[in-house]
Every structure is written in structure tokens, then in C-alpha cells.
Amino acid sequence: MKHLHGFRLKLMGRTGAIALSVPLLAAVPAFAEQANETDQGAAVSSGDIIVTANRTESLLSKTPIAMTAIGGADLTKNAITNPTQLDTAVPNLAITRNNGLQITIRGVSSADNTEKGDPSAAFMLNGIYIARPQAQEVSFFDIERVEVLRGPQGTLYGRNSTAGVVNVLSARPKMNFSGSLEGLYASYDNINITGVLNVPVASNLAVRAAVNLDQRDNFVIDGNPGDGITLDKYKNNVSGRLSVLWEPTSALSLYLVGDYTKSKGRTDGSVPPEYFYSNIVTGVRPTFDAPTFRDRSSKEYRTLTNRLAQQSNRNNRDKGVMGEINYDLGPAALTYLGSYREFKRDEVQNYANGAVMGAFPGKYWQTSHELRLALTGDGPLQMQVGGYYFKERSNILLSLYNLLGPNTAYQFLRNPTISENKSAFGQATYEIVPDLKLTAGIRYSSDTKSRFGSTAVDRYTSIVNAYNLGTFIDRTTLEVTGAKRTFNKTTWRAGIDYDSPLGLVYASVSTGYKAGGFNDGCEVGTGPGCNQTAEALYYDPETITAYEAGFKFKFSQEFRLNATVFHYDYSGLQLTQVINICGPNGDLPCTVTRNAAAAKVDGVEIDAILRPSDRLTARFGLNYLDARYNTFIPAPGVNFAGRPLELSPKWTWTAGVDYKVPVGDGNVTASALTRFSSRYELTDKGNYAYFYQPAFTKTDLSLTYEAPENQFFIGAFVRNLENEVTVTSASAGFFGTVNFADPRQFGVRGGVKF
């Protein structure tokens, strides 16, 4: 059996919890440090971390993939409490709020967060794919680590991973008694408290329980006091997780996790586009006239002065169970990973800058099963094969009140929407000569999608708001919605890597695939009110071929350098917008996805770490990204060729420093991190409005005291010292809004372990 600096190579899931300590992870987190935990069974070489990007354990520095790994201790010490705050820690990553989470990696993203849409980046919890973006803004509590893989992962991960993968791994039970209590308080009455208790029931059985409270007021300020509508709290979430690890024999282990989250809050978190822009131009035209970005204070951007039609509310429930079984067969190991999840949405919302009232009840469930068999011997061949099954079903109703006239409800009824995936995959690595390896992998995927329902108008005797409906009168069905398609695709990966005296050098060619789908409406001739052609109703799969090369060098204990260069060829890039083409007259709003003819992405990512002394650590990162449309003509005379993809700044850089001073038997660490981003584009393709975010700089500072043996810690921090309010999405027209990233927050945090 191969050993990695004292670690035995095993399938994903057989390690204990990994506790990492990097006071300033954000600049170059690839070099996260490994704390000496006795339960690990061995020490990891300084400046490295165990990851599971290839579905087997390996050192990050020996994994031939562009990726970032962030330890749970780092998340806590840097006050990163949810996925939207990862952008300072991961190159070319943006995770923004847009009716759920929208993940953009290296310029590749998906804006269709409806029940029929799929993301371009796979979000996973303990290796389980989480389908709904509205269920992805999980609180980071009792986390072992977060792994972010950049680039298509079409062989081992498959489903909807053309941009990459974000995998959140919770801490596993340990065979010793322990616990912790951690808390954070920051601006906007932001409270985050986590309690953990780990209990060994027997020498081979342990149970771990974790609970979390996550609250925050709205970043939007109520400019209409006394109107009876409040905006706070924006977030009021309670979560719990119970996990069990049982190792009845040295060859067999069983890992079970159950989790539950109740998400509540007032969800009016956007403002009209006029708060950020003036001279907004819309409509089809050959030019790309940009509006003027207003020079205002953070408070002025965020103060809502238009009156809201009703009180918004979120009262969602998310729960699930997952199980992982590992069995060592001797020359091979067998792993089963299965899950079942339910997500219930109960939301009341304001649309069109508060002028239109809406309500959204929805129920979703998903199940997934994966079986993998991997060789574990000492020979030159390492191989794994497996099969995967996924199914999701949803029943939803979106009601827009008074949109089509007084006392009417424009109804989107979708019951059911079903997505099903069946895949088979395999990957092998062969060491042809010492330290030189070739890798080849292949995956076959079959996706079937369907949706049935209707669009209708209900009449009531009166409609005051979503909470106060009069007597129902009648319903007029505008159209019956029905669509079903199957998509099949084979993706592959080929790579070479060499473990040189300086470190790993690697290169790869890989492909990715995201299934096609369908838009709102139905095909002409298939039902009453159906007015869509097949070409307009359905869209094709999105595919990518990625070329990548890089190195991970360790020149000395004091200096490390990583670099990656990549090129993507995209075909059929899926683009989403809200436009008025639905209904019997083709003048009602709906979400539409279309295929751009082609897009290309080129980039370079460089990061370095310098440790001139035990007290001082400096980190630097520089990223160049040229993500642009190659061919895209959405309307006659409108040619996007050469224009940048959304949320794709050409230049970003980070620079940070930690300085540690011994205080008694403990340490005080002062940290500073600055991140720069050049301008990026935000295009409303439905209205042909070309928004942008100007270049900006954000700085984070922290000061932390850690007691001997990590018995407790206490610290203070500030995020976004400059108080830059940066736009993350923008749209024009009647339903136009702007979403923005977090403003400045001051806070304190502390914790105790036992």
C-alpha cells in the first residue's frame, strides 16, 4: 500500500477530521497548514493538506488539479461563515446571491436558478450533489474543509460541473471525547454560534452532534419607516447535524449523517438599478452603450426609498440523510455513497422593485446513489470504476398578484418537474517510469428531463397582498406546459504529471458537459395556448474542452510557488434571461435559456507563499482571465463576439501578511489581506442593458489571540474595510433589480475547546 508522508492511501471518507490553521488563508489558500492532530495517525509535511479531489486521498501538492482547499479552522478564524465569502480565498471564483446561489468559476456560470435550470458548477455537501441553488447557502459550521476544483470535472464528478466543483466536507466523528463552542458577533446584528459535541460510544463507534444559529439584519436599509413593512431580520437560520462513524472491523466502516436547517427571514435584499446607475439604455441596438455608475456612499446605494407592496418572508426547510460505506477487499476497496434530501420552500416576495407581489410554495426531493471500486495496491496502476444515479422531483407554484390587473393572480403551476441522471465512469493512472504518470478517464452520462403543468390567471374578489386574498372566483388557463428530452454524452480526461525534485508538474486535456433543457411554455400543437416552436422551447447541451498545465513547486521551507495556465473552448454556452415571450400573446415574462454559439476562456493563476521566519508569513496571488464570447448573435445587428463573459474581471490580485507574536504560552496573530479586482461586465441579455462593476479594492484585517494547545481563542476583525458595495447582478426594465455583495462589517469572535 502506498504511503503519502505517513498517510495511507484510502478511498474518500476513511479519514478522521482534519483541523487546519492558517490565520490568513485568503491570499494563497493552497498552502493551508496542517495542525498536529493525534487522531490523524501521522503528521503531514509542513504546508500541505490531504484532499479528496480525485475521489481518493492525496496531498494537495501532489494532486494534478487546479484547486483550493480551506480548512475548517481557517474558515472560523477568518470569519467566513457562508459560501458567498469564499471569493477572497479562491482565485477566479464568485459566489453571489441571485434567487439562490450563483457560482461562477473562471467566467463560467449559470443564471437559471428555477426548478428547470442547472448550475454550471456542482455544489456538494460531503460529496453529495445539492441540486437547488436556494438550498446551497449553507452555514459553515463544524466544517472539516472546503475544496474548490477549478475547471471541468466531467469524469469523476460528472453532473453539471463544466465550471468546477465546490465540495463542503463536515467534520467526522472521532474516537475520543471532545467538544467546542464558538461564536461571532458583527455589524448588522450578525450572530453566528456553533456548538459541537463528539462522544465515543465504543472503541469503534463515535457520534458527533453540531448545532448552529446564524442571524443577520438586512444590508438594505428601510427608507420608508412607518409603512408597516420591516426588512429585518434578513437571515434567521437554525441548523443541526448528527453524524455517526462505525468501524466494526479494520476493513469495514459506515459513516451516516443527518442534517436539518430551518431558514427564515425578510428577503428583500436588492434595490432598483437606478440606485447604482444613471442613463440606463435598453433595447436591441448594434452598440453596447453602458450606463453611468453613480458615485454614492455605501448607505445611499443600499437605502430603499420605493414602497414595497407587501411584507416579504422566507420560511424554508431543508433536511437530508446520507450514508457512506467503505469496504477494504485487499487489492481493491469498495465505496457506496447514497443520499435522500427534501427541500420545502415557503416564500412571499416582492418583485419589480416592490410593485408586484408574489408567493412561492414549492416542494423538492432528490436522491443519489454512487458505487465505486478502486485498486489499492502498491503497483504502478491505480484505477477506479463506478456508477452513479440521481433523480430530482419538484412541485412548485409561483403566484404574481395584480400583475395582469386588479384582483388577479398570474400563476405558474409546475407539477412535476423531474430530472434523472444515469452515469458510468472510470479513471486510471499508470506510473510509466518512477515519478512520471499518465492518467486517462471516461464517463458516459444520460440525462432525462421533463416538466408538466400550466400557466393560468386566477380571479379573486380582492387581493390586498399574499397574506390577504379575497374569495376565489375562477381560473382561466392560458397554456399547458409540457416538455421532455433525453441527452446523452461521453466526457473524458487525459493527463500527465511528473513529480520533479522541485515539485509537481502537470498537464491535462479534459471535457465537460451540462445537459440541455427546456424553457417555459409548450410546443405549438401540443396543447391549448401553446405557441413555442421546438427550437425556441428546447436548448442544447453545454460542452467544454479544457487544456491546462501547471506546477506546484516547493523551493524551500520558506518559499513555495504554484502556477496554472489554461484555455477553454466552449460550445453551446447556455445563457439565461427573463423576457416577455410567454402566454398566448407572447407578452408575459418568463425565464429563457438559449445557447451562445461559442465562447473561449484563457487564463493564468499564480500564487506564492514566503515564510522568512516563524513569525512572518506573506502571501501573494495574481490572476489573469480573458473570458469572452467567440460567436454570439442574439438578435440581428447585435454581435457579442469578443465581449467578456459576466463576472469575469481580467485582472485580480491578492496580497496578505500574518505576523505572530508569542504572548505567554499563547500567540497573538495580526493579519491583513487586500484583494483587487478590475472591472467586470453584468449584461441583462433580455433587455440589452450593459451594466458593469468598476474596479475596486477590498481589505480584511484581523487580530487573534490563541491560547496554548488551542484551548480557546478570541479575536476582532473587519471585512471590506473600504466599505465597497460591489454589484453582483443587474437587470433593467419593469423587473429590474441590482444585487450587491456584503458591505463593511466589524466583528469579534471567540471559542473554547474541550
Coordinates of C-alpha atoms in Angstrom, one line a residue, residues 66-379:
A66 CA -6.1 23.4 -10.1
M67 CA -7.8 23.5 -6.7
T68 CA -8.0 25.3 -3.4
A69 CA -8.5 23.6 0.0
I70 CA -9.6 25.6 3.0
G71 CA -9.6 24.1 6.5
G72 CA -12.5 24.5 8.9
A73 CA -10.3 26.2 11.5
D74 CA -9.3 28.7 8.8
L75 CA -12.9 29.4 8.0
T76 CA -13.6 30.2 11.6
K77 CA -10.6 32.4 12.2
N78 CA -11.2 34.4 9.1
A79 CA -14.9 34.8 9.9
I80 CA -16.0 33.0 6.7
T81 CA -19.5 31.7 7.7
N82 CA -21.1 31.0 4.3
P83 CA -20.2 30.3 0.6
T84 CA -20.6 33.9 -0.6
Q85 CA -17.5 34.9 1.4
L86 CA -15.2 32.4 -0.4
D87 CA -14.2 34.7 -3.2
T88 CA -11.3 36.2 -1.3
A89 CA -10.0 32.7 -0.6
V90 CA -10.2 31.2 -4.1
P91 CA -8.8 32.5 -7.4
N92 CA -11.4 33.3 -10.2
L93 CA -14.4 32.4 -8.0
A94 CA -17.6 34.4 -7.4
I95 CA -20.5 33.0 -5.4
T96 CA -23.3 35.5 -5.4
R97 CA -27.0 35.7 -4.3
N98 CA -29.4 35.7 -7.2
N99 CA -32.5 33.8 -6.2
G100 CA -30.2 31.3 -4.6
L101 CA -26.5 31.0 -5.1
Q102 CA -25.0 31.6 -8.5
I103 CA -21.5 30.1 -8.7
T104 CA -19.0 31.5 -11.3
I105 CA -15.6 29.9 -11.8
R106 CA -13.2 31.3 -14.4
G107 CA -16.1 33.2 -16.0
V108 CA -18.4 30.2 -16.4
S109 CA -21.7 30.3 -14.7
S110 CA -25.5 29.7 -15.0
A111 CA -28.2 32.2 -14.1
D112 CA -31.2 29.9 -14.3
N113 CA -32.0 29.1 -10.7
T114 CA -35.5 27.9 -11.5
E115 CA -36.7 24.3 -10.9
K116 CA -35.9 23.5 -14.6
G117 CA -32.4 25.0 -14.5
D118 CA -29.0 23.5 -13.7
P119 CA -25.8 25.2 -12.4
S120 CA -22.5 25.1 -14.3
A121 CA -20.6 24.4 -11.1
A122 CA -21.5 21.5 -8.9
F123 CA -22.2 22.3 -5.2
M124 CA -21.7 19.3 -3.0
L125 CA -22.1 18.6 0.7
N126 CA -20.0 15.6 1.8
G127 CA -19.7 14.6 -1.8
I128 CA -23.5 14.7 -2.3
Y129 CA -24.7 16.9 -5.2
I130 CA -27.1 19.6 -4.0
A131 CA -29.4 20.4 -6.9
R132 CA -31.3 23.5 -5.7
P133 CA -29.3 26.8 -5.6
Q134 CA -31.8 28.0 -2.9
A135 CA -30.5 25.3 -0.6
Q136 CA -26.8 26.0 -1.2
E137 CA -26.3 29.0 1.1
V138 CA -25.4 26.7 4.0
S139 CA -23.9 28.0 7.2
F140 CA -20.2 26.9 7.6
F141 CA -20.3 25.2 11.0
D142 CA -18.2 22.3 12.2
I143 CA -16.6 22.0 8.8
E144 CA -13.5 19.9 8.1
R145 CA -12.6 21.7 4.9
V146 CA -14.0 23.2 1.7
E147 CA -12.5 22.0 -1.6
V148 CA -12.9 24.1 -4.8
L149 CA -11.9 22.5 -8.0
R150 CA -11.5 24.9 -11.0
G151 CA -12.2 23.6 -14.5
P152 CA -14.4 20.8 -15.8
Q153 CA -14.7 17.7 -13.7
G154 CA -16.7 15.7 -16.2
T155 CA -15.1 12.3 -15.4
L156 CA -15.2 11.7 -11.7
Y157 CA -17.9 14.3 -10.8
G158 CA -19.9 14.4 -14.0
R159 CA -23.2 16.2 -13.4
N160 CA -23.2 19.9 -14.0
S161 CA -19.5 20.5 -13.3
T162 CA -18.4 22.3 -16.5
A163 CA -17.1 25.2 -14.4
G164 CA -15.9 23.2 -11.5
V165 CA -16.9 21.8 -8.1
V166 CA -17.4 23.3 -4.6
N167 CA -17.4 20.5 -2.0
V168 CA -18.2 21.3 1.6
L169 CA -17.0 18.5 3.9
S170 CA -18.3 18.4 7.5
A171 CA -16.1 17.2 10.4
R172 CA -16.4 13.4 11.0
P173 CA -16.8 11.8 14.4
K174 CA -13.6 10.9 16.3
M175 CA -12.9 8.1 18.7
N176 CA -12.2 10.5 21.6
F177 CA -14.4 12.8 23.7
S178 CA -14.3 16.4 22.6
G179 CA -16.4 19.5 22.1
S180 CA -16.3 23.1 21.3
L181 CA -18.4 26.3 21.5
E182 CA -17.7 29.2 19.1
G183 CA -19.4 32.5 18.5
L184 CA -19.2 35.6 16.3
Y185 CA -20.9 38.9 16.5
A186 CA -20.6 41.5 13.8
S187 CA -22.2 44.6 12.3
Y188 CA -25.9 44.3 11.2
D189 CA -26.6 42.3 14.3
N190 CA -24.8 39.4 12.7
I191 CA -24.7 36.5 15.2
N192 CA -23.2 33.1 14.4
I193 CA -23.0 30.5 17.2
T194 CA -21.9 26.9 16.9
G195 CA -21.8 24.1 19.5
V196 CA -20.2 20.7 18.9
L197 CA -20.1 17.6 21.0
N198 CA -18.2 14.4 20.0
V199 CA -18.8 11.3 22.0
P200 CA -17.1 7.9 21.6
V201 CA -19.8 5.3 22.3
A202 CA -17.3 2.4 22.0
S203 CA -13.8 1.9 20.8
N204 CA -15.1 1.6 17.2
L205 CA -18.2 3.8 17.4
A206 CA -18.5 7.6 17.7
V207 CA -21.3 10.1 17.5
R208 CA -20.9 13.8 16.7
A209 CA -23.6 16.5 17.1
A210 CA -23.4 20.1 15.9
V211 CA -25.9 22.9 16.1
N212 CA -25.7 26.4 14.6
L213 CA -27.5 29.7 14.9
D214 CA -27.0 32.2 12.0
Q215 CA -28.7 35.6 12.1
R216 CA -28.2 38.9 10.3
D217 CA -30.1 42.1 9.6
N218 CA -30.6 43.2 6.1
F219 CA -27.9 45.1 4.3
V220 CA -30.7 47.0 2.6
I221 CA -31.9 50.0 4.7
D222 CA -35.6 50.7 5.1
G223 CA -36.1 54.2 3.7
N224 CA -39.9 54.1 4.4
P225 CA -40.2 54.0 8.2
G226 CA -43.8 53.7 9.4
D227 CA -45.1 51.9 6.3
G228 CA -45.7 48.7 8.4
I229 CA -43.1 46.7 6.5
T230 CA -39.9 45.7 8.1
L231 CA -36.7 44.3 6.4
D232 CA -35.1 42.6 9.4
K233 CA -34.0 40.0 10.1
Y234 CA -32.8 39.1 6.6
K235 CA -31.5 35.8 7.8
N236 CA -32.6 33.8 10.9
N237 CA -31.4 30.3 10.4
V238 CA -31.1 27.3 12.8
S239 CA -29.2 24.2 11.7
G240 CA -28.3 20.9 13.2
R241 CA -26.2 17.9 12.1
L242 CA -25.9 14.4 13.7
S243 CA -23.2 12.1 12.4
V244 CA -22.2 8.5 13.3
L245 CA -19.0 6.7 12.4
W246 CA -18.8 2.9 13.0
E247 CA -15.8 0.8 12.2
P248 CA -16.9 -2.8 13.1
T249 CA -13.7 -4.3 11.6
S250 CA -10.5 -2.9 10.2
A251 CA -11.8 -3.5 6.7
L252 CA -15.3 -2.0 7.1
S253 CA -16.6 1.5 8.0
L254 CA -20.0 3.1 8.0
Y255 CA -20.5 6.8 8.1
L256 CA -24.0 8.3 8.4
V257 CA -25.1 11.9 8.5
G258 CA -28.4 13.5 9.1
D259 CA -28.9 17.3 8.8
Y260 CA -31.8 19.8 9.2
T261 CA -32.0 23.5 8.5
K262 CA -34.8 26.0 9.1
S263 CA -34.2 29.2 7.1
K264 CA -36.3 32.2 8.0
G265 CA -36.1 35.9 7.2
R266 CA -37.2 39.0 5.3
T267 CA -35.7 38.6 1.9
D268 CA -35.8 42.0 0.2
G269 CA -32.1 42.2 -0.4
S270 CA -32.0 44.0 -3.7
V271 CA -32.6 47.6 -4.9
P272 CA -33.7 49.2 -8.2
P273 CA -30.9 49.6 -10.8
E274 CA -31.3 53.4 -10.7
Y275 CA -29.7 53.4 -7.2
F276 CA -26.4 52.4 -8.8
Y277 CA -26.7 53.6 -12.4
S278 CA -27.9 56.5 -14.4
N279 CA -28.5 56.9 -18.2
I280 CA -29.6 53.2 -18.5
V281 CA -30.2 52.4 -22.2
T282 CA -32.2 49.3 -23.2
G283 CA -33.4 47.8 -26.5
V284 CA -31.8 46.0 -29.4
R285 CA -29.0 48.0 -31.0
P286 CA -25.6 47.4 -32.6
T287 CA -23.8 49.3 -29.9
F288 CA -23.1 48.4 -26.3
D289 CA -23.8 51.6 -24.5
A290 CA -23.1 51.3 -20.8
P291 CA -24.9 53.4 -18.1
T292 CA -23.1 55.7 -15.8
F293 CA -22.0 54.2 -12.5
R294 CA -23.2 56.6 -9.7
D295 CA -20.6 57.8 -7.2
R296 CA -22.5 57.4 -3.9
S297 CA -21.9 56.3 -0.4
S298 CA -22.5 52.8 0.8
K299 CA -25.6 53.8 2.7
E300 CA -27.1 55.7 -0.3
Y301 CA -26.7 52.6 -2.5
R302 CA -28.5 50.5 0.0
T303 CA -31.3 52.7 1.2
L304 CA -34.6 51.6 -0.2
T305 CA -36.9 54.6 -0.8
N306 CA -39.5 52.9 -3.1
R307 CA -42.5 51.5 -1.2
L308 CA -42.8 47.7 -1.1
A309 CA -46.2 46.1 -1.9
Q310 CA -46.1 43.6 0.9
Q311 CA -44.0 42.1 3.7
S312 CA -41.6 39.6 2.3
N313 CA -41.0 36.3 4.2
R314 CA -38.9 33.2 4.0
N315 CA -39.8 30.0 6.0
N316 CA -37.9 27.2 4.3
R317 CA -37.0 23.7 5.5
D318 CA -34.1 21.6 4.2
K319 CA -33.3 18.2 5.5
G320 CA -31.4 15.1 4.4
V321 CA -29.6 11.9 5.2
M322 CA -26.5 10.4 3.6
G323 CA -24.5 7.3 4.1
E324 CA -21.1 6.1 3.1
I325 CA -19.9 2.5 3.3
N326 CA -16.2 1.6 2.7
Y327 CA -15.1 -2.0 2.5
D328 CA -11.4 -3.0 2.0
L329 CA -11.3 -6.0 -0.2
G330 CA -7.5 -6.3 0.0
P331 CA -6.2 -5.4 -3.5
A332 CA -9.3 -3.2 -4.0
A333 CA -11.7 -1.1 -2.0
L334 CA -15.4 -0.7 -2.5
T335 CA -17.3 2.5 -1.6
Y336 CA -21.0 3.2 -1.7
L337 CA -22.3 6.8 -1.2
G338 CA -26.1 7.4 -1.1
S339 CA -28.4 10.1 0.0
Y340 CA -32.0 11.4 0.2
R341 CA -32.9 15.0 0.6
E342 CA -36.1 17.1 0.9
F343 CA -36.4 20.9 0.5
K344 CA -39.5 22.8 1.2
R345 CA -39.8 26.5 0.1
D346 CA -42.4 28.8 1.6
E347 CA -41.6 32.3 0.4
V348 CA -43.5 35.6 0.0
Q349 CA -41.6 38.0 -2.2
N350 CA -41.7 41.5 -3.8
Y351 CA -41.0 41.8 -7.5
A352 CA -40.5 44.7 -9.9
N353 CA -38.8 46.8 -7.2
G354 CA -41.7 46.2 -4.8
A355 CA -44.5 46.9 -7.2
V356 CA -45.6 43.3 -7.7
M357 CA -46.5 40.8 -5.0
G358 CA -45.6 37.2 -5.2
A359 CA -45.8 33.9 -3.3
F360 CA -43.7 30.8 -3.9
P361 CA -44.6 27.5 -2.2
G362 CA -42.6 24.6 -3.5
K363 CA -41.5 21.0 -2.6
Y364 CA -38.4 19.3 -3.9
W365 CA -36.8 15.9 -3.2
Q366 CA -33.7 14.3 -4.6
T367 CA -31.9 11.0 -4.2
S368 CA -28.5 9.9 -5.4
H369 CA -26.5 6.7 -5.3
E370 CA -22.9 6.1 -6.3
L371 CA -20.8 2.9 -6.2
R372 CA -17.1 2.9 -6.8
L373 CA -14.4 0.2 -6.9
A374 CA -10.7 1.2 -6.7
L375 CA -7.4 -0.6 -6.8
T376 CA -5.3 0.0 -3.7
G377 CA -2.1 -1.9 -4.3
D378 CA 1.5 -0.8 -4.5
G379 CA 1.8 -1.4 -8.2

